[in-house]
CSV table of C-alpha atoms in Angstrom, one decimal:
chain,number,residue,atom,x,y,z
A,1,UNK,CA,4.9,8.6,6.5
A,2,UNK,CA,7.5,11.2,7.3
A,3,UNK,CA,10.8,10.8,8.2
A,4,UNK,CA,11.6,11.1,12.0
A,5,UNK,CA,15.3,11.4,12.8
A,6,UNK,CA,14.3,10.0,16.5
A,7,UNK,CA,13.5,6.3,17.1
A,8,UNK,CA,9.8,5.8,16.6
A,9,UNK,CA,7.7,7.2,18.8
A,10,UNK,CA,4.2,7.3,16.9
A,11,UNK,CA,3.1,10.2,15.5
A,12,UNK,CA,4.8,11.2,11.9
A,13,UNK,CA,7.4,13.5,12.1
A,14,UNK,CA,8.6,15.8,9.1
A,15,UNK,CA,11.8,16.8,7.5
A,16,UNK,CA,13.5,20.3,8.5
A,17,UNK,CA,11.4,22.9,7.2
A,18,UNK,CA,8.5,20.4,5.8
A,19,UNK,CA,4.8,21.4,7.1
A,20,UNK,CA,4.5,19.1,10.2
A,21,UNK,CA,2.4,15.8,9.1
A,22,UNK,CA,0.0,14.3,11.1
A,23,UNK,CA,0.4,11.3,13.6
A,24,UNK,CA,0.2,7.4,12.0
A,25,UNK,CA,-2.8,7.1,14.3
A,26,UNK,CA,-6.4,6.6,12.8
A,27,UNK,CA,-10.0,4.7,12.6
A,28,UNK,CA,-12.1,3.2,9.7
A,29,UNK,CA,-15.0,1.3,11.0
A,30,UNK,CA,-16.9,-1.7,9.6
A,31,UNK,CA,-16.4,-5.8,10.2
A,32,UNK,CA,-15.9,-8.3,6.7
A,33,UNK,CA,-19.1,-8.8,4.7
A,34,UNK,CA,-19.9,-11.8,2.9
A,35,UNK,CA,-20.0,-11.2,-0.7
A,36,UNK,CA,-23.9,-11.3,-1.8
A,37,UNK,CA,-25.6,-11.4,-4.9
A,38,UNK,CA,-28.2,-8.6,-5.7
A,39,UNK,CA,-30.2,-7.4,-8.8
A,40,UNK,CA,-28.5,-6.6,-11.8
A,41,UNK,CA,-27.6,-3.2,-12.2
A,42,UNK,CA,-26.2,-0.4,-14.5
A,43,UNK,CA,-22.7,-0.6,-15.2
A,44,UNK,CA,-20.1,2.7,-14.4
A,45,UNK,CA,-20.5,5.0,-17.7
A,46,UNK,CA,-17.9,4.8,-20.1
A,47,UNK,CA,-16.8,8.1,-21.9
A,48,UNK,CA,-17.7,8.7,-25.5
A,49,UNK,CA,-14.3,9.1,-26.5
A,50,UNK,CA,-12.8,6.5,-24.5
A,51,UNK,CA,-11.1,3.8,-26.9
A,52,UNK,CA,-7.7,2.6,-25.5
A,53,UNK,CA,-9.1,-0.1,-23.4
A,54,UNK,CA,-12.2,-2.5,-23.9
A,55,UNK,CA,-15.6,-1.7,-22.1
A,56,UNK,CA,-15.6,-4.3,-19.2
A,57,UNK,CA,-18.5,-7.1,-20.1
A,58,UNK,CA,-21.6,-6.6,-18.2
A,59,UNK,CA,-22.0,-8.4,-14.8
A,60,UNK,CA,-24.5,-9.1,-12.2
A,61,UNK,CA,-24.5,-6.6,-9.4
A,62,UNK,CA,-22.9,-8.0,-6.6
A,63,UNK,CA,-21.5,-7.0,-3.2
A,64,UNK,CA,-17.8,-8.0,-1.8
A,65,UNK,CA,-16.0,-7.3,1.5
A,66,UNK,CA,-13.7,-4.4,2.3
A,67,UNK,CA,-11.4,-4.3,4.6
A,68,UNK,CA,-10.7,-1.2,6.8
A,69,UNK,CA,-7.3,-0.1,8.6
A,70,UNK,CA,-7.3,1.7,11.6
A,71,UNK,CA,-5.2,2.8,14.4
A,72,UNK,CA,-6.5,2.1,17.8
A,73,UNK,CA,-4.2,3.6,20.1
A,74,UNK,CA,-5.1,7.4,19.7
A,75,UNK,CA,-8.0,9.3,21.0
A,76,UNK,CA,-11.0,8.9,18.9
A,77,UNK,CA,-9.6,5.9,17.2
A,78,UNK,CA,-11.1,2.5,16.3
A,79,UNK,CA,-10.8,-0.8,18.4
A,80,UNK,CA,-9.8,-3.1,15.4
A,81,UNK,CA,-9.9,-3.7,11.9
A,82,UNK,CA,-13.0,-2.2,10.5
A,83,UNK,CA,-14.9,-4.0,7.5
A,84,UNK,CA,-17.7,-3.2,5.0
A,85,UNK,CA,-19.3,-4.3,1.6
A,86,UNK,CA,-19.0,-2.2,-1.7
A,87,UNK,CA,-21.5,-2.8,-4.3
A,88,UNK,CA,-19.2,-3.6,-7.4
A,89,UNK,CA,-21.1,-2.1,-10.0
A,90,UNK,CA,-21.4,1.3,-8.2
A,91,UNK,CA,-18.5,1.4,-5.4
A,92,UNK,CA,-21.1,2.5,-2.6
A,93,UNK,CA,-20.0,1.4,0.2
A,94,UNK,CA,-21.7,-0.1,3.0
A,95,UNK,CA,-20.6,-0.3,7.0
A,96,UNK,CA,-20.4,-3.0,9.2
A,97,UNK,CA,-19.1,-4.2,12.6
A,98,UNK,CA,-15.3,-4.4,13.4
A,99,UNK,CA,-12.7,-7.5,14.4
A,100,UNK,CA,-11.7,-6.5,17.6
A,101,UNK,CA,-8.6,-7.4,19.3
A,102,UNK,CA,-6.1,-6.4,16.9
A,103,UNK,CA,-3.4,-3.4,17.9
A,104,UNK,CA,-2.7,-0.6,15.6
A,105,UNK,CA,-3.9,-2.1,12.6
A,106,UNK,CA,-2.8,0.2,10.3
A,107,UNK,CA,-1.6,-1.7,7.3
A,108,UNK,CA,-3.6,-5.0,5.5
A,109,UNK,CA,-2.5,-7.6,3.0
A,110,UNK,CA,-4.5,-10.9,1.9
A,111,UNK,CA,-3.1,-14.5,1.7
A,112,UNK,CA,-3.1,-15.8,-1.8
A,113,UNK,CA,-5.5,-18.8,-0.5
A,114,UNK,CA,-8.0,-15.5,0.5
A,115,UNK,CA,-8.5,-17.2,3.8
A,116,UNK,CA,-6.5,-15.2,5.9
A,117,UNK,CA,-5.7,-11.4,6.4
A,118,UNK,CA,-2.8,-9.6,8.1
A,119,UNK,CA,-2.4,-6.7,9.8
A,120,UNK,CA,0.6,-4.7,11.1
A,121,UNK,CA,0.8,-3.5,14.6
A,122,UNK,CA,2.5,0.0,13.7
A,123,UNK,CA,3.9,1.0,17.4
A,124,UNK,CA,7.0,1.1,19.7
A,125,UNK,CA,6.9,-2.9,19.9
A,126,UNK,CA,6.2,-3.7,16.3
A,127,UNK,CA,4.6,-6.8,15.4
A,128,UNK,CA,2.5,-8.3,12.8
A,129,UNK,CA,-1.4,-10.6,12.9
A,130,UNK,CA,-3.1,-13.2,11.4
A,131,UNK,CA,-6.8,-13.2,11.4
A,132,UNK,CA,-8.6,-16.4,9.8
A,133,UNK,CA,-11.7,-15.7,7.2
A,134,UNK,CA,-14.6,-18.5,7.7
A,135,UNK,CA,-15.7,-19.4,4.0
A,136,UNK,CA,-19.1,-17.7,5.5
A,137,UNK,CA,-17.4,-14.6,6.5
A,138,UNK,CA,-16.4,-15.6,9.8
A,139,UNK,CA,-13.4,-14.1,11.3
A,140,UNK,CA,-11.0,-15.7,14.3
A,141,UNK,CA,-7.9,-13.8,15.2
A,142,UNK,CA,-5.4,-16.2,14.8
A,143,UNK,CA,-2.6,-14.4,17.0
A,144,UNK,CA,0.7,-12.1,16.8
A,145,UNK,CA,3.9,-12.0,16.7
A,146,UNK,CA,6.7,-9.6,17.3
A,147,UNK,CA,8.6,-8.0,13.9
A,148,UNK,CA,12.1,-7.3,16.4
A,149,UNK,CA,11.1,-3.6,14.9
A,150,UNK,CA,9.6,-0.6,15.8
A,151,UNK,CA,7.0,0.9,14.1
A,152,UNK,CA,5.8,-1.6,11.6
A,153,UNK,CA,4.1,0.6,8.9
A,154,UNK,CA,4.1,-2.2,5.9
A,155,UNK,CA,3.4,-6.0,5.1
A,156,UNK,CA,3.0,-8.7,2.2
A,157,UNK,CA,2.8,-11.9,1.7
A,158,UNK,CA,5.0,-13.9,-0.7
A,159,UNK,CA,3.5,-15.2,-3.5
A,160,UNK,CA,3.9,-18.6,-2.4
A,161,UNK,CA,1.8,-18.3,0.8
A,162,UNK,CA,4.6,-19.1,3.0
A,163,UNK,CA,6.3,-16.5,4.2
A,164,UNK,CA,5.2,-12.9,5.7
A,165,UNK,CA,7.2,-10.1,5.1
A,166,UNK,CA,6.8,-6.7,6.9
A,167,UNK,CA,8.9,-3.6,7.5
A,168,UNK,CA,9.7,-1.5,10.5
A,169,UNK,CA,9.6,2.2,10.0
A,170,UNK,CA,10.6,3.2,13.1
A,171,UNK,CA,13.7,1.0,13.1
A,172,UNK,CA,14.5,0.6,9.6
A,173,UNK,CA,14.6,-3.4,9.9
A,174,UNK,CA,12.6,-6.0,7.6
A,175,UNK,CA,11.4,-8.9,9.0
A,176,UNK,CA,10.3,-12.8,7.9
A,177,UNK,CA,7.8,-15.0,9.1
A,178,UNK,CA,6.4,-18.3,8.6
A,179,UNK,CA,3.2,-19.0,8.0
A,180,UNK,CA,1.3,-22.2,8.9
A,181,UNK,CA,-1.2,-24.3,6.9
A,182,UNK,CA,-3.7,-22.8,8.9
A,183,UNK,CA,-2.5,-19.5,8.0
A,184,UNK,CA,-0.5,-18.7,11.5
A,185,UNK,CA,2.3,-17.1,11.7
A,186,UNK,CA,5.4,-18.6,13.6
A,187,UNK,CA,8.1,-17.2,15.1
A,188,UNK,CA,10.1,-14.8,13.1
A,189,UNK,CA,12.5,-16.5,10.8
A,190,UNK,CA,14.8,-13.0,10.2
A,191,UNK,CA,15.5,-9.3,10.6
A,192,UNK,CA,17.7,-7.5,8.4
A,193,UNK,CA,18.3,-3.5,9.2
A,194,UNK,CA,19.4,-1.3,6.8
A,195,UNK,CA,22.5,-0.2,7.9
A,196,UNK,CA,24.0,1.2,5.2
A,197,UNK,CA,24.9,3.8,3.2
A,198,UNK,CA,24.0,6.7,5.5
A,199,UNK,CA,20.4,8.5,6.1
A,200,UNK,CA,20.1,10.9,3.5
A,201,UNK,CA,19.2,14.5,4.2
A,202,UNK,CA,17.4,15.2,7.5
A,203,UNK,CA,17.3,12.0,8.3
A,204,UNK,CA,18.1,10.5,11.5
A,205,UNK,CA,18.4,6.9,10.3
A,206,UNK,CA,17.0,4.2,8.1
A,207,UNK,CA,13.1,4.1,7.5
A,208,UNK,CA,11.7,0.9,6.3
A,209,UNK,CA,8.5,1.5,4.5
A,210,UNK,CA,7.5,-1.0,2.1
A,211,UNK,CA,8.5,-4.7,1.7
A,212,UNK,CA,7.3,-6.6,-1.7
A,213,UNK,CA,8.1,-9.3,-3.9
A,214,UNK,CA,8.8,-8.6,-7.6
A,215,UNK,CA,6.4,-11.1,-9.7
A,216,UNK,CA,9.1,-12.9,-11.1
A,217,UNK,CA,8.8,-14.4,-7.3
A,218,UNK,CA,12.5,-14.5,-6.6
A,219,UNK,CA,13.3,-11.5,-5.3
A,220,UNK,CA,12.0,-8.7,-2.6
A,221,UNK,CA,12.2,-5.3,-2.5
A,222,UNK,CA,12.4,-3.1,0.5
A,223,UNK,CA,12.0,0.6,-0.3
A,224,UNK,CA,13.6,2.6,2.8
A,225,UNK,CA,12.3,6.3,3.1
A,226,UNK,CA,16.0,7.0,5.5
A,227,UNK,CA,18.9,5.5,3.3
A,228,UNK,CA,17.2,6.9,0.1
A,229,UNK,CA,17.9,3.2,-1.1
A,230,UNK,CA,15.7,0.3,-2.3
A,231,UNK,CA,16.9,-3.0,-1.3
A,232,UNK,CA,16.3,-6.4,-3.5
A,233,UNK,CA,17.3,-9.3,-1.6
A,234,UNK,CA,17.1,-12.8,-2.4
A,235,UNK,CA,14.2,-14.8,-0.3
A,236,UNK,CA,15.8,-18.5,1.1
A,237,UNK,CA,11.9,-20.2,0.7
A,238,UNK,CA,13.4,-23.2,3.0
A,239,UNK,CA,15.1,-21.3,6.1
A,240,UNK,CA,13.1,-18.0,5.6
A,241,UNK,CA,15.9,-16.1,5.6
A,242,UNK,CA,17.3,-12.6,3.6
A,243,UNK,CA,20.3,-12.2,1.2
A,244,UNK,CA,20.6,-8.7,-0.4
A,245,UNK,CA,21.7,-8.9,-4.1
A,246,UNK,CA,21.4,-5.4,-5.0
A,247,UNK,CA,20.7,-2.3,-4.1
A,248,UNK,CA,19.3,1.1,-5.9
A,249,UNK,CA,20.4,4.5,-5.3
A,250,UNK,CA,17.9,7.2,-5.3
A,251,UNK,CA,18.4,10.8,-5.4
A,252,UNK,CA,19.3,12.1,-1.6
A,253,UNK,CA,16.5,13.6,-0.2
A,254,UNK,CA,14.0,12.0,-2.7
A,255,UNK,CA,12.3,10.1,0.4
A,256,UNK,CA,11.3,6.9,-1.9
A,257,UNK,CA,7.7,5.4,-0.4
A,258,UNK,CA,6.3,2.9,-1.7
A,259,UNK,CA,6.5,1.4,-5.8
A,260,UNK,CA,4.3,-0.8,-7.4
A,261,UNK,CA,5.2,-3.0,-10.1
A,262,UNK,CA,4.0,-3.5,-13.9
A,263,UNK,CA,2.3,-6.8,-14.3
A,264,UNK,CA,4.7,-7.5,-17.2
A,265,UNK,CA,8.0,-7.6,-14.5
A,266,UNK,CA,10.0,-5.6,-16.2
A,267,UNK,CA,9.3,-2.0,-14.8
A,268,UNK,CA,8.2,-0.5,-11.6
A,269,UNK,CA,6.6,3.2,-10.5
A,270,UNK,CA,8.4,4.6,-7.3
A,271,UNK,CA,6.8,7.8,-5.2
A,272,UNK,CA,9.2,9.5,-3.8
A,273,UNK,CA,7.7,11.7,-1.3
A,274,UNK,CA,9.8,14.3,-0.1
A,275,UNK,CA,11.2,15.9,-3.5
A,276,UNK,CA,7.5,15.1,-5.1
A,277,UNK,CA,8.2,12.8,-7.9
A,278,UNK,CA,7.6,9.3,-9.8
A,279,UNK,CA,10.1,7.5,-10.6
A,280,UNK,CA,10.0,5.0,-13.4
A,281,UNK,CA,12.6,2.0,-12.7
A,282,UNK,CA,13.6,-0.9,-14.9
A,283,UNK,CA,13.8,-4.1,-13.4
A,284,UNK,CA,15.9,-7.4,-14.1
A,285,UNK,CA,13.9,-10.2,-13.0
A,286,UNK,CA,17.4,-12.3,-13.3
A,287,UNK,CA,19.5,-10.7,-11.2
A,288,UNK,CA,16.8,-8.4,-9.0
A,289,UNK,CA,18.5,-5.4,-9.8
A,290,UNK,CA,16.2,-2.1,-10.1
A,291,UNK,CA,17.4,0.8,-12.2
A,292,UNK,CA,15.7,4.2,-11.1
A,293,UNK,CA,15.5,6.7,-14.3
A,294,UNK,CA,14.8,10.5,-13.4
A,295,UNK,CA,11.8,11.4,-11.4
A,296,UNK,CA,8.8,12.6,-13.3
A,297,UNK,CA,6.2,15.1,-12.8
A,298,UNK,CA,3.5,14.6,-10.7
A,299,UNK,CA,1.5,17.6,-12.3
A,300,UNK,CA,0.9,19.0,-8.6
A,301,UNK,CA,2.8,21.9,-9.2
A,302,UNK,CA,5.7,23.5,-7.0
A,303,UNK,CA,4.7,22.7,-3.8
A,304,UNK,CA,5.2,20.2,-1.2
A,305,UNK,CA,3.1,17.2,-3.1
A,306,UNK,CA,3.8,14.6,-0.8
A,307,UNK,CA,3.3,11.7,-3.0
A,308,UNK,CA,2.0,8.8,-1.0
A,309,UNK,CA,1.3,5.6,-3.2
A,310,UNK,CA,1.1,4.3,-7.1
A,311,UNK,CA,-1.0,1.4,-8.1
A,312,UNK,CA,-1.2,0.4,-12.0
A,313,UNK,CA,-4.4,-1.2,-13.4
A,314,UNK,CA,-4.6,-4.7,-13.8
A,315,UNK,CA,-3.4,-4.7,-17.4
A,316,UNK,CA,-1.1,-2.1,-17.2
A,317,UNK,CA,-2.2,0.5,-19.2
A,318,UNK,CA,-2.6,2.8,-16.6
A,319,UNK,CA,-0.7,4.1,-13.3
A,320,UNK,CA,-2.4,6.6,-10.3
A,321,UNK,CA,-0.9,8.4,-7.6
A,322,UNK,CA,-2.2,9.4,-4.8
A,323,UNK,CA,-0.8,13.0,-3.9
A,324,UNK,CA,-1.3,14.2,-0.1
A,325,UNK,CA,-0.4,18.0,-0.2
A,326,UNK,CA,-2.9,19.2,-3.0
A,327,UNK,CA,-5.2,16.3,-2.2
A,328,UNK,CA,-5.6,15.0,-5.6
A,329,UNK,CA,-4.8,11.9,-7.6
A,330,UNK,CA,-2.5,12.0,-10.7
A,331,UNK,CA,-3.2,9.9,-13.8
A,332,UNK,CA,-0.3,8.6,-16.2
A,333,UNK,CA,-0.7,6.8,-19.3
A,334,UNK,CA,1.9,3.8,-19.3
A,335,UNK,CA,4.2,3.3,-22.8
A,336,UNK,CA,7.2,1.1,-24.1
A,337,UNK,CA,5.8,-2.0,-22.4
A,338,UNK,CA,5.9,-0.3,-19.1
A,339,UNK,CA,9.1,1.5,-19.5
A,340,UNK,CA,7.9,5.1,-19.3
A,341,UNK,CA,4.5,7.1,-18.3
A,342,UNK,CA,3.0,9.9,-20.0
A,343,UNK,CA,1.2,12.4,-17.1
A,344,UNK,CA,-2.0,12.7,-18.6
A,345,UNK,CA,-4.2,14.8,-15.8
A,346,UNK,CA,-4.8,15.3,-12.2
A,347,UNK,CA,-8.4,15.3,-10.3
A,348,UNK,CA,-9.2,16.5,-6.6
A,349,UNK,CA,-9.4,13.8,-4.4
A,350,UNK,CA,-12.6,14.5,-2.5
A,351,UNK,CA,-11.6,14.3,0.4
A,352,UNK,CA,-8.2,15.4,2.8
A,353,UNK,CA,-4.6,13.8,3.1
A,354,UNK,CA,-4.8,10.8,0.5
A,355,UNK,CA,-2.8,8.3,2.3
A,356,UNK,CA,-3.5,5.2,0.7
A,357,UNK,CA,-4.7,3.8,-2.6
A,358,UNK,CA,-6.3,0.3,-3.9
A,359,UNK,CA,-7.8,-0.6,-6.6
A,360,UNK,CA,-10.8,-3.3,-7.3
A,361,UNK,CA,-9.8,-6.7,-8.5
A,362,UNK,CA,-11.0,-6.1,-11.6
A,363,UNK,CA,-9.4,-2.6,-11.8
A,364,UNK,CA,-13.1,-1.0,-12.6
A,365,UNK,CA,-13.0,1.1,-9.0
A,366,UNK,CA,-10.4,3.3,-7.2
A,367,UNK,CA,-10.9,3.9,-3.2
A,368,UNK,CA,-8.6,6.7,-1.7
A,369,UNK,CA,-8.1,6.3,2.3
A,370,UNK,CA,-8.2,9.8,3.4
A,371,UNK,CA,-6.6,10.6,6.8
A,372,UNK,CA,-7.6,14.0,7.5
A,373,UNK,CA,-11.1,14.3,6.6
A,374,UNK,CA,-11.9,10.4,8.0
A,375,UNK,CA,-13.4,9.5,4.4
A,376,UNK,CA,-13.1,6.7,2.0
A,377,UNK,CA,-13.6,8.0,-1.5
A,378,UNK,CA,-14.1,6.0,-4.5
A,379,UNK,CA,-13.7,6.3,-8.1
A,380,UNK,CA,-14.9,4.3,-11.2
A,381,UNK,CA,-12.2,3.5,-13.9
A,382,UNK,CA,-13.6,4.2,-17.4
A,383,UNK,CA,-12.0,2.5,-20.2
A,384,UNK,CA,-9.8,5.1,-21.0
A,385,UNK,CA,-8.4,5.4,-17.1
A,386,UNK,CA,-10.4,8.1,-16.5
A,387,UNK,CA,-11.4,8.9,-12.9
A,388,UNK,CA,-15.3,9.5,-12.2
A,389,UNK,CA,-15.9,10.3,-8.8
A,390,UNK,CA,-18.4,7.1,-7.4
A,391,UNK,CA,-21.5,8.6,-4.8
A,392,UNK,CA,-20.9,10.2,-1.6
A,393,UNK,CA,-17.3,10.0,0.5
A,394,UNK,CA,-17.3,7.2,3.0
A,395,UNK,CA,-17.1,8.5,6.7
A,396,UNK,CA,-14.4,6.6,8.8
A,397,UNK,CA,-12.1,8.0,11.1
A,398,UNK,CA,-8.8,8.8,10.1
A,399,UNK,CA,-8.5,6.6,7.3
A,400,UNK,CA,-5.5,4.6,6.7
A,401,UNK,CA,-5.8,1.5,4.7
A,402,UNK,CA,-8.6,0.4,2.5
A,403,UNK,CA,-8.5,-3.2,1.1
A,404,UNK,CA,-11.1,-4.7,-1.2
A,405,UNK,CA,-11.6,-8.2,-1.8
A,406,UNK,CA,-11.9,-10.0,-4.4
C-alpha cells in the first residue's frame, strides 16, 4: 500500500515522485477445500549441502484448504473470497468455487479454534466479516460489521479468540471487536486514530496498515505507514478497549508496512517500504515497548524496492521478504536469538508485484500473492531456507492475499 495524502478513495496512491502503484483492487478465485488424504508422495528435495536445519520427517501426501483474497469492486475482479486446495508435499495448487457475498475481501486471518475466517472490507465504509467453516468444509457468512474507518487494509485475531482487531488505511484508525462463541462479531468495542506526531514526508495523514498482537499476548502493535510510528497498546480483554503504552519512532519517510515477530518474543522484522529496508527491532514483552535498530539491506539494489511483507519460519531460523519493485523475494539468515539477520540471497519471484507472503503451517512451502501478473507462486523451503521454485504459477486475478490452512 502506498501512502495517499487524500482520504481513501481506493486505488493506491504514491509518494511525490514514487512510480504510481496500482489500485488495492484485485481477484483470486477458488472456494475452501476439505483437506483429503491421497497417496504417499515424494517429499520437496533437500540440498546436498543444506545442514542448519533438520530434514522434515516424511509424511503422507495430503491436500489442505487455501484461502484466496480478492477485491470485488473493480472491473474484472472476483465476487468473494476465492478458495482452493494445495497438495502439501508439492504446493500445486488446485481451484475451486468461491464464498460469495463478501465485499472487498482483500485481507484474511483465521480464528485460533480454525472454525472461522475473517475478511476485511478494504473501501470508503470500512468494515470487517465473519464467515463460519463446517467441520466438512462448509462455509456460512456469518455477517459484518463496520470498522468506523476507511479503507480497512489489515486484520487479526487475538490470541485468545475474543477480540478482532483491524486497521483502517484510509483513515489511520484501529478498531476492536467482539467476537461471539459462535464466532460473530459484535458491535465494535473501540477506535483509536493515530493522531499524533505528524505524517511524515509526503504524507497527507496517518495510515494504519497492520494491527497484531506480540506473542507474549499482552500487547498490540499497530504499524502506521503515515506517522512513521508503530503503536503498542495495551488490550482491556474485558471492555475491549485500547490503551497505548508506547510508541516507536521510525526514520521519516521510512513508510513502515507490516513486521512479523520472532517466535521467541523478543525481536521483530519491520519492512519499511518507501526508503526499501528491514528493520530489525527489539522487543520488551514487559512493558510492549519496540526498539527499531537501523534498516538493513534488502539486497534489491538502489532502486525503488518497495518492500511489502516479512514472515519468519516457524522455528526462526529464517526471515523472507517479499520485495514489489524488482519482483523478487529476499532471504536472511536470523542470529543472536533473533536479534539480527544476515542477508543471505535474493531469487525472482515468478511472477509481477509480490504483494503478500504466507507460509505453510509447517514452514515447508512459501506462496507469493502476485498483483500484477494475477498468479500465486509457490516455493518449497529446503532445510537450509533455501527457496525452490514449486510447479507452475497459479492464475488468479490480481492477487492479494493467500492464506493456507493448517
Amino acid at each position: 500500500m502506498k501512502p495517499s495524502p487524500h482520504p481513501y478513495s481506493g486505488p493506491e496512491r504514491p509518494a511525490p515522485g514514487l512510480p504510481a502503484l496500482p489500485g488495492r483492487r484485485g481477484f483470486l478465485g477458488g472456494l475452501l477445500a476439505t483437506a483429503a488424504l491421497a497417496a504417499a508422495g515424494p517429499a520437496l528435495a533437500t540440498p546436498a549441502h543444506a545442514a542448519a536445519r533438520p530434514a522434515p520427517a516424511p509424511a503422507p501426501r495430503a491436500t489442505r484448504p487455501l484461502l484466496l483474497g480478492t477485491y470485488t469492486s473493480e472491473a474484472g475482479g472476483g465476487t468473494g473470497i476465492g478458495t482452493a486446495a494445495y497438495d502439501t508435499a508439492t504446493g500445486a495448487i488446485t481451484p475451486g468455487p468461491v464464498i460469495t457475498g463478501v465485499d472487498n475481501p482483500s485481507y484474511l486471518a483465521l480464528h485460533p479454534s480454525g472454525s472461522t475466517v475473517y475478511a476485511v472490507a478494504e473501501q470508503e465504509a470500512g468494515a470487517v466479516t465473519a464467515v463460519g467453516i463446517a467441520p466438512d468444509g462448509a462455509y456460512e457468512v456469518l455477517g459484518s460489521r463496520p470498522t468506523g474507518g476507511s479503507g480497512t487494509t489489515h486484520l487479526s485475531v487475538h490470541p485468545s479468540g475474543r477480540w478482532l482487531l483491524s486497521a483502517n488505511y484510509g483513515s489511520g484508525s484501529v478498531a476492536v471487536h467482539p467476537i461471539a462463541e459462535d464466532g460473530s462479531l459484535g458491535e465494535r468495542t473501540d477506535l483509536v486514530t493515530h493522531s499524533s506526531p505528524p505524517p511524515g514526508p509526503g504524507q497527507g495523514g496517518p495510515h494504519a496498515h497492520q494491527i497484531v498482537t506480540a506473542p507474549d499476548g499482552g500487547h498490540v502493535l499497530a504499524v502506521d505507514l503515515g506517522t512513521d510510528t508503530v503503536y503498542t497498546y495495551a488490550l482491556d480483554e474485558s471492555a475491549g478497549t485500547l490503551t497505548e503504552v508506547s510508541r516507536a519512532a521510525l526514520a521519516p519517510g521510512s513508510g513502515p508496512r507490516h513486521l512479523a515477530f520472532h517466535p521467541g518474543g523478543r525481536s521483530a522484522y519491520l519492512a519499511c517500504e518507501l526508503d526499501n529496508t528491514l528493520v530489525v527491532c527489539a522487543y520488551d514483552p514487559a512493558t510492549g515497548a519496540l526498539t527499531p535498530g537501523p534498516g538493513q539491506s534488502t539486497g534489491t539494489g538502489s532502486g525503488a524496492g518497495y518492500p511489502s511483507q516479512p514472515v519468519v519460519t516457524g522455528d526462526g531460523a529464517y526471515v523472507y521478504l517479499a520485495n514489489r519493485g524488482p519482483n523478487s523475494l529476499t532471504r536472511y539468515a536470523v542470529e543472536d536469538d533473533g536479534a539480527a539477520v544476515r542477508l543471505l540471497d535474493t531469487v525472482p519471484v515468478g511472477g509481477d508485484w509480490p504483494r503478500q507472503l504466507a507460509l505453510s503451517p509447517d514452514s515447508t512451502l512459501l506462496f507469493a500473492a502476485n498483483q500484477r501478473s494475477s498468479t500465486v507462486t509457490v516455493f518449497g523451503v529446503g532445510p537450509d531456507g533455501s527457496l525452490t521454485a514449486a510447479g507452475d504459477p497459479f492464475p488468479a486475478p490480481v492477487a492479494v492475499c493467500v492464506l493456507p490452512l493448517p
